[in-house]
PDB file of C-alpha atoms in Angstrom:
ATOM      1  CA  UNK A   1      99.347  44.667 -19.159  1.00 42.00           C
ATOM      2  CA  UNK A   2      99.539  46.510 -22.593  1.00 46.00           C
ATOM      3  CA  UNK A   3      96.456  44.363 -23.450  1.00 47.00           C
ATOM      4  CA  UNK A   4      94.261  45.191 -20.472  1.00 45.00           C
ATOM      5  CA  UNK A   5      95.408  49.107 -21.200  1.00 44.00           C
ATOM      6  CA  UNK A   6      94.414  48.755 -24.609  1.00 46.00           C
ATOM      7  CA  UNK A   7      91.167  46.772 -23.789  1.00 48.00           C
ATOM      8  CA  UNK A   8      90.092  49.920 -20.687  1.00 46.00           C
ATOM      9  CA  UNK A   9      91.073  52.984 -23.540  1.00 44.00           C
ATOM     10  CA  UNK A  10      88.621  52.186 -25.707  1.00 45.00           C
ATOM     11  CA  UNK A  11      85.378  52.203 -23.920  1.00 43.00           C
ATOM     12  CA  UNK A  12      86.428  55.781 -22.833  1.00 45.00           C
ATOM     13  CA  UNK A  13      87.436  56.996 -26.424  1.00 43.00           C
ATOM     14  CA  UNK A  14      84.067  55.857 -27.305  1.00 39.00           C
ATOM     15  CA  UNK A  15      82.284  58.129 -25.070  1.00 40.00           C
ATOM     16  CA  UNK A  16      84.649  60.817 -25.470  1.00 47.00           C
ATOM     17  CA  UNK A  17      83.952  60.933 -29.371  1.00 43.00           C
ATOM     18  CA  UNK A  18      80.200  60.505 -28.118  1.00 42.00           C
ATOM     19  CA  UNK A  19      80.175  63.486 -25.789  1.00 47.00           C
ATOM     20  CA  UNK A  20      82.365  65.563 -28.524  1.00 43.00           C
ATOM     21  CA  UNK A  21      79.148  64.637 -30.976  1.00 41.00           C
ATOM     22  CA  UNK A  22      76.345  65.308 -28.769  1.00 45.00           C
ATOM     23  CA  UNK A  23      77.987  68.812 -27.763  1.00 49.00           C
ATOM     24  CA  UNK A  24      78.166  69.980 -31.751  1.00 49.00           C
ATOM     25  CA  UNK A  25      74.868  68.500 -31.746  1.00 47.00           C
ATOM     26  CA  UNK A  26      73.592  70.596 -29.745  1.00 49.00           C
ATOM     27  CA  UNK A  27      75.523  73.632 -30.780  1.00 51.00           C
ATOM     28  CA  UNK A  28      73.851  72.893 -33.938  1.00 55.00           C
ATOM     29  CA  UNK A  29      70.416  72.532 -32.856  1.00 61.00           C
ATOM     30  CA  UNK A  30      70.587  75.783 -31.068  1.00 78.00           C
ATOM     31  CA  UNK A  31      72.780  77.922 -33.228  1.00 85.00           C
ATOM     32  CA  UNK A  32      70.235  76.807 -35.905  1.00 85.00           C
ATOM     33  CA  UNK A  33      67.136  78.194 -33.763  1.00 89.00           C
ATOM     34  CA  UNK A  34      69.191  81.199 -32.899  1.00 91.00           C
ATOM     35  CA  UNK A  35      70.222  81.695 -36.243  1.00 91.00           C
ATOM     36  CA  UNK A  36      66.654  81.260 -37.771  1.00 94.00           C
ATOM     37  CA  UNK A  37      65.212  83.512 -35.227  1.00 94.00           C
ATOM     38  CA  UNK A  38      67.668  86.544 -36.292  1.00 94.00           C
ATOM     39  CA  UNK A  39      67.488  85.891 -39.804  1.00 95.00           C
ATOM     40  CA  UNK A  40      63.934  85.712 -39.657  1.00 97.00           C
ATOM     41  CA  UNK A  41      64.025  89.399 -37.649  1.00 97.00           C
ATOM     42  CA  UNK A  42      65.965  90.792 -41.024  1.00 96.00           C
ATOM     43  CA  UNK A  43      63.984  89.275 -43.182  1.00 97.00           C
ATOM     44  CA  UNK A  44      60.688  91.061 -41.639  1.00 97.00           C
ATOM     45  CA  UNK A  45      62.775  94.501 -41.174  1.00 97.00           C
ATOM     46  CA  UNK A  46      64.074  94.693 -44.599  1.00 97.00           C
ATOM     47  CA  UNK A  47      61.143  94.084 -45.862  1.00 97.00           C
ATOM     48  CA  UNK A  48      59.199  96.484 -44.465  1.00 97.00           C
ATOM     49  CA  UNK A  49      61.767  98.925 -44.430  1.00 97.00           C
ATOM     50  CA  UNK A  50      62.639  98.594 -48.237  1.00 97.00           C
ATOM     51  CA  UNK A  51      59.048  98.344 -49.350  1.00 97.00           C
ATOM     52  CA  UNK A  52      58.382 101.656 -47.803  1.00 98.00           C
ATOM     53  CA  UNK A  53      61.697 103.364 -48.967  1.00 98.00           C
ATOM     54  CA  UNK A  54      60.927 102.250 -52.638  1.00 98.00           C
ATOM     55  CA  UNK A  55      57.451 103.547 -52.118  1.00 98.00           C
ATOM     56  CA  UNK A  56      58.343 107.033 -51.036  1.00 98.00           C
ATOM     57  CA  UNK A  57      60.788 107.147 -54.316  1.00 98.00           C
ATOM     58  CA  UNK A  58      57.696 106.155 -56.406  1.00 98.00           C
ATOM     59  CA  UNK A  59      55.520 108.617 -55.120  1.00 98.00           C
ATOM     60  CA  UNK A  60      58.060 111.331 -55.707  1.00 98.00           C
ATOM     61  CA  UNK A  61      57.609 110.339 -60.010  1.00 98.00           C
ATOM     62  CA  UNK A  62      55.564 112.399 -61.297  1.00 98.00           C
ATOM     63  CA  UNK A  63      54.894 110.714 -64.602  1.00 98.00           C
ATOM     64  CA  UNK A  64      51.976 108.408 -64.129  1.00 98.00           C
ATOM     65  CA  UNK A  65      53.329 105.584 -66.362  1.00 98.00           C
ATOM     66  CA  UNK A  66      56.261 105.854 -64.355  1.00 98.00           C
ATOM     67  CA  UNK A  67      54.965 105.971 -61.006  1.00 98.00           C
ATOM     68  CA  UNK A  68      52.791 102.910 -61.593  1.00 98.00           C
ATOM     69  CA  UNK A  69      55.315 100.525 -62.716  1.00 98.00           C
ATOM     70  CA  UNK A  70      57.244 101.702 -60.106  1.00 98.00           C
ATOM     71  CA  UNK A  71      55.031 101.090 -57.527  1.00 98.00           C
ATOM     72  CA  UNK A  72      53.753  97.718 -59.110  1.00 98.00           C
ATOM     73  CA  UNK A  73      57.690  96.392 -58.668  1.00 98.00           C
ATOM     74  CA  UNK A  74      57.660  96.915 -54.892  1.00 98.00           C
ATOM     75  CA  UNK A  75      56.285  93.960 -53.805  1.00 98.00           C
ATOM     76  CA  UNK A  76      59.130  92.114 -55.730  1.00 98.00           C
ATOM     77  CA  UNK A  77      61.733  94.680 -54.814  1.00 97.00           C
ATOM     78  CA  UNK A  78      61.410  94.247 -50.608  1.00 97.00           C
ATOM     79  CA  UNK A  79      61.033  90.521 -51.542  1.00 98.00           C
ATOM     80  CA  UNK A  80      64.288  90.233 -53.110  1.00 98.00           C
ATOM     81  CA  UNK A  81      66.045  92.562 -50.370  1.00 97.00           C
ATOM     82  CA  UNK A  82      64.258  90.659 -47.350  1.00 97.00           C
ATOM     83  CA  UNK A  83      65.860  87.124 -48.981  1.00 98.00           C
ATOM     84  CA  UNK A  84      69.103  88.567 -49.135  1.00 97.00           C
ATOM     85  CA  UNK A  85      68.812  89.948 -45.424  1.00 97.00           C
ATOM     86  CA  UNK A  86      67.568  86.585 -44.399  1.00 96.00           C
ATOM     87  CA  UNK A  87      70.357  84.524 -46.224  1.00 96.00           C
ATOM     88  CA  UNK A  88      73.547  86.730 -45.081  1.00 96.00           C
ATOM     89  CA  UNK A  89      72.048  86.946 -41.407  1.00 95.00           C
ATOM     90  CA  UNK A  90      71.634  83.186 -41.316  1.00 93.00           C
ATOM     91  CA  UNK A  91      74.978  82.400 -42.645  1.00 92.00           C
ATOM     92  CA  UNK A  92      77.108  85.014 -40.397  1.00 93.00           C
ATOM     93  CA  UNK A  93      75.158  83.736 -37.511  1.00 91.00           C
ATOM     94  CA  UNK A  94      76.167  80.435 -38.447  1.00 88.00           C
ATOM     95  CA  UNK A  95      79.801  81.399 -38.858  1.00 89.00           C
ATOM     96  CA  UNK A  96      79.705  82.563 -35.719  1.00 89.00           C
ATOM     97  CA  UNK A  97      77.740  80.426 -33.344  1.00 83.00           C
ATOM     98  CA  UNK A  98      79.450  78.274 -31.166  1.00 73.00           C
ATOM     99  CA  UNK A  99      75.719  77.399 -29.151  1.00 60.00           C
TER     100      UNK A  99
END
């Protein structure tokens, strides 16, 4: 008898620890799309929202010199804030996605 037990478990473990798989599979797949597609929405609002912040400080400068190197680092400066928008979004989201 313990055999035959023994022997009838296994198959079932098997697709237990296959179902268990395919369902964080899943999650994963999906939490990743979610998570891309939210991260990606922070990344484009940042980005616009930072670059035009930074560009009404620049334009308040009133030395020239001043206002143009200002200006010429806002392309860089939304850059750098959109990344860092796109990387914490992604990895809360992926903290917190179950799919």
């Amino acid at each position: 008898m313990k055999l035959f037990f023994r022997k009838s478990i296994k198959p079932f473990a098997f697709v237990a620890v296959a179902g268990v798989l395919a369902a964080a599979a899943h999650a994963q797949t999906s939490c990743g799309s979610i998570c891309q597609y939210y991260a990606q929405q922070a990344y484009n609002s940042v980005k616009a929202s930072s670059a035009q912040q930074m560009t009404t400080y620049c334009n308040t400068l009133t030395d020239p010199n001043a206002k143009s190197a200002c200006l010429a680092s806002v392309p860089a400066y939304s850059e750098a804030q959109a990344q860092a928008a796109y990387t914490q979004t992604a990895n809360q989201c992926g903290q917190t996605c179950h799919g």
